[in-house]
């Protein structure tokens, strides 16, 4: 009988969940960002323990991948605090901008793992953050064919 139609024991086959890509940029983080990384590490350790206890190879593979990612991010993390007396946009600051229609937006410039545009947090390597860096209140910049003016800067992210 041909082995092509028999079920093979795949209990020893490895599960390839792929690696999470590590950014080539500096891993600047706020204090909250560092706490987020630590929480993700703890969650990955818990998931690995659960996977081992349940002999769940898929969970073990995903938790191991996440542990590799978060360990790498923790090792390269650089906590950065903005100078409270700075009058130019830097990492860790919250910036309010307005366009020519007086539509305003407020963005906190944070680390890549903290970024969440739906909550007003953008990565320091995003085009918007890069366009704002070094600018002061009253300065303008153009992004996506729209002109924006910086109307407020706060050192609290």
mmCIF file of C-alpha atoms in Angstrom, residues 15-22 37 40-41 44-45 48 60-76:
data_model
loop_
_atom_site.group_PDB
_atom_site.id
_atom_site.type_symbol
_atom_site.label_atom_id
_atom_site.label_comp_id
_atom_site.label_asym_id
_atom_site.label_seq_id
_atom_site.Cartn_x
_atom_site.Cartn_y
_atom_site.Cartn_z
ATOM 1 C CA UNK A 15 5.416 24.534 14.362
ATOM 2 C CA UNK A 16 6.698 27.548 12.453
ATOM 3 C CA UNK A 17 4.957 30.670 13.689
ATOM 4 C CA UNK A 18 7.545 33.009 12.185
ATOM 5 C CA UNK A 19 9.531 35.615 14.032
ATOM 6 C CA UNK A 20 8.302 39.051 15.010
ATOM 7 C CA UNK A 21 10.453 41.581 13.163
ATOM 8 C CA UNK A 22 12.764 43.710 15.288
ATOM 9 C CA UNK A 37 7.503 45.694 27.666
ATOM 10 C CA UNK A 40 4.405 41.655 27.753
ATOM 11 C CA UNK A 41 7.409 39.650 28.970
ATOM 12 C CA UNK A 44 4.751 35.554 27.463
ATOM 13 C CA UNK A 45 6.298 33.688 30.423
ATOM 14 C CA UNK A 48 4.839 29.461 27.930
ATOM 15 C CA UNK A 60 4.603 26.978 23.271
ATOM 16 C CA UNK A 61 5.798 28.087 19.827
ATOM 17 C CA UNK A 62 3.919 31.410 19.963
ATOM 18 C CA UNK A 63 4.987 32.136 23.546
ATOM 19 C CA UNK A 64 8.614 31.289 22.748
ATOM 20 C CA UNK A 65 8.536 33.615 19.740
ATOM 21 C CA UNK A 66 7.027 36.402 21.861
ATOM 22 C CA UNK A 67 9.640 35.850 24.571
ATOM 23 C CA UNK A 68 12.432 36.211 22.012
ATOM 24 C CA UNK A 69 10.865 39.434 20.700
ATOM 25 C CA UNK A 70 10.152 41.058 24.074
ATOM 26 C CA UNK A 71 13.543 40.010 25.510
ATOM 27 C CA UNK A 72 15.255 41.680 22.546
ATOM 28 C CA UNK A 73 13.121 44.812 22.974
ATOM 29 C CA UNK A 74 13.815 44.893 26.739
ATOM 30 C CA UNK A 75 17.557 44.519 26.225
ATOM 31 C CA UNK A 76 17.674 47.384 23.702
#
